């Protein structure tokens, strides 16, 4: 499977979320800073990931994103399908 830029960034962002754990939602600016990806680009990616049911969003001051399942249950292929053009 060949990763395009969007797919590579999506996988990196999902790995970052998995690393942070499910205790609290992770804001996109924090992911963007750690992964050196623009927030605007991540917003596009996370919209698709949310529609695919891979992440949930939480609004508010402590808002952000978290995985909907255990990290071990989400395959790279799931992420790639979610963000394919």
CSV table of N, CA, C and O in Angstrom, one decimal, residues 52-84:
chain,number,residue,atom,x,y,z
A,52,UNK,N,-15.8,8.8,9.2
A,52,UNK,CA,-15.5,7.4,9.1
A,52,UNK,C,-15.7,6.7,10.4
A,52,UNK,O,-15.6,5.4,10.5
A,53,UNK,N,-15.9,7.4,11.5
A,53,UNK,CA,-16.1,6.8,12.8
A,53,UNK,C,-14.9,6.4,13.5
A,53,UNK,O,-15.0,5.6,14.5
A,54,UNK,N,-13.7,6.9,13.1
A,54,UNK,CA,-12.5,6.6,13.8
A,54,UNK,C,-12.1,7.5,14.9
A,54,UNK,O,-11.4,7.1,15.8
A,55,UNK,N,-12.6,8.7,14.9
A,55,UNK,CA,-12.4,9.6,16.0
A,55,UNK,C,-13.7,10.3,16.4
A,55,UNK,O,-14.6,10.4,15.6
A,56,UNK,N,-13.8,10.8,17.7
A,56,UNK,CA,-14.9,11.6,18.2
A,56,UNK,C,-14.3,12.9,18.5
A,56,UNK,O,-13.1,13.1,18.9
A,57,UNK,N,-15.2,14.0,18.4
A,57,UNK,CA,-14.7,15.3,18.7
A,57,UNK,C,-15.4,15.8,20.0
A,57,UNK,O,-16.6,15.3,20.3
A,58,UNK,N,-14.8,16.6,20.7
A,58,UNK,CA,-15.3,17.2,21.9
A,58,UNK,C,-15.1,18.7,21.9
A,58,UNK,O,-14.0,19.2,21.6
A,59,UNK,N,-16.2,19.4,22.1
A,59,UNK,CA,-16.1,20.9,22.0
A,59,UNK,C,-15.8,21.5,23.3
A,59,UNK,O,-15.8,20.8,24.3
A,60,UNK,N,-15.4,22.7,23.3
A,60,UNK,CA,-15.2,23.5,24.5
A,60,UNK,C,-13.7,23.7,24.8
A,60,UNK,O,-12.9,23.4,24.0
A,61,UNK,N,-13.5,24.3,25.9
A,61,UNK,CA,-12.1,24.7,26.3
A,61,UNK,C,-11.2,23.5,26.4
A,61,UNK,O,-10.0,23.6,26.1
A,62,UNK,N,-11.7,22.4,26.9
A,62,UNK,CA,-10.8,21.2,27.0
A,62,UNK,C,-11.1,20.2,25.8
A,62,UNK,O,-10.8,19.1,25.9
A,63,UNK,N,-11.7,20.7,24.7
A,63,UNK,CA,-12.1,19.9,23.6
A,63,UNK,C,-10.9,19.4,22.8
A,63,UNK,O,-9.7,19.8,23.0
A,64,UNK,N,-11.2,18.6,21.8
A,64,UNK,CA,-10.3,18.1,20.9
A,64,UNK,C,-10.8,16.8,20.3
A,64,UNK,O,-12.0,16.6,20.2
A,65,UNK,N,-9.9,15.8,20.0
A,65,UNK,CA,-10.3,14.6,19.4
A,65,UNK,C,-9.8,13.4,20.2
A,65,UNK,O,-8.7,13.5,20.9
A,66,UNK,N,-10.5,12.3,20.2
A,66,UNK,CA,-10.0,11.0,20.8
A,66,UNK,C,-10.5,9.9,19.9
A,66,UNK,O,-11.4,10.0,19.1
A,67,UNK,N,-9.8,8.8,20.0
A,67,UNK,CA,-10.1,7.6,19.2
A,67,UNK,C,-11.4,7.0,19.7
A,67,UNK,O,-11.7,7.0,20.9
A,68,UNK,N,-12.2,6.4,18.8
A,68,UNK,CA,-13.5,5.8,19.1
A,68,UNK,C,-13.3,4.4,19.6
A,68,UNK,O,-14.2,3.8,20.2
A,69,UNK,N,-12.2,3.8,19.2
A,69,UNK,CA,-11.9,2.4,19.6
A,69,UNK,C,-10.5,2.3,20.2
A,69,UNK,O,-9.7,3.3,20.1
A,70,UNK,N,-10.1,1.2,20.7
A,70,UNK,CA,-8.8,0.9,21.2
A,70,UNK,C,-7.8,1.1,20.0
A,70,UNK,O,-8.2,0.7,18.9
A,71,UNK,N,-6.6,1.6,20.3
A,71,UNK,CA,-5.7,1.9,19.2
A,71,UNK,C,-5.3,0.6,18.4
A,71,UNK,O,-5.2,0.6,17.2
A,72,UNK,N,-5.2,-0.5,19.1
A,72,UNK,CA,-4.9,-1.8,18.5
A,72,UNK,C,-6.0,-2.3,17.5
A,72,UNK,O,-5.7,-3.2,16.7
A,73,UNK,N,-7.2,-1.8,17.6
A,73,UNK,CA,-8.3,-2.2,16.8
A,73,UNK,C,-8.4,-1.4,15.5
A,73,UNK,O,-9.2,-1.8,14.6
A,74,UNK,N,-7.6,-0.4,15.4
A,74,UNK,CA,-7.7,0.5,14.2
A,74,UNK,C,-6.5,0.2,13.3
A,74,UNK,O,-5.4,0.3,13.7
A,75,UNK,N,-6.8,-0.3,12.1
A,75,UNK,CA,-5.8,-0.6,11.1
A,75,UNK,C,-5.4,0.6,10.3
A,75,UNK,O,-6.2,1.5,10.0
A,76,UNK,N,-4.2,0.6,9.8
A,76,UNK,CA,-3.7,1.6,8.8
A,76,UNK,C,-4.6,1.7,7.6
A,76,UNK,O,-5.0,2.8,7.1
A,77,UNK,N,-5.1,0.5,7.2
A,77,UNK,CA,-6.0,0.5,6.0
A,77,UNK,C,-7.3,1.2,6.3
A,77,UNK,O,-7.9,1.9,5.4
A,78,UNK,N,-7.8,1.2,7.5
A,78,UNK,CA,-9.0,1.9,7.9
A,78,UNK,C,-8.8,3.4,7.8
A,78,UNK,O,-9.6,4.1,7.3
A,79,UNK,N,-7.6,3.9,8.2
A,79,UNK,CA,-7.3,5.3,8.2
A,79,UNK,C,-7.2,5.7,6.7
A,79,UNK,O,-7.7,6.7,6.3
A,80,UNK,N,-6.5,4.9,5.9
A,80,UNK,CA,-6.3,5.2,4.5
A,80,UNK,C,-7.6,5.3,3.7
A,80,UNK,O,-7.9,6.2,2.9
A,81,UNK,N,-8.5,4.3,4.0
A,81,UNK,CA,-9.8,4.4,3.4
A,81,UNK,C,-10.6,5.6,3.7
A,81,UNK,O,-11.3,6.2,2.9
A,82,UNK,N,-10.5,6.1,5.0
A,82,UNK,CA,-11.2,7.2,5.5
A,82,UNK,C,-10.8,8.5,4.8
A,82,UNK,O,-11.6,9.4,4.5
A,83,UNK,N,-9.5,8.6,4.4
A,83,UNK,CA,-9.0,9.9,3.9
A,83,UNK,C,-8.7,9.8,2.4
A,83,UNK,O,-8.3,10.8,1.8
A,84,UNK,N,-9.0,8.7,1.7
A,84,UNK,CA,-8.8,8.6,0.3
A,84,UNK,C,-9.6,9.7,-0.4
A,84,UNK,O,-10.7,10.0,-0.1
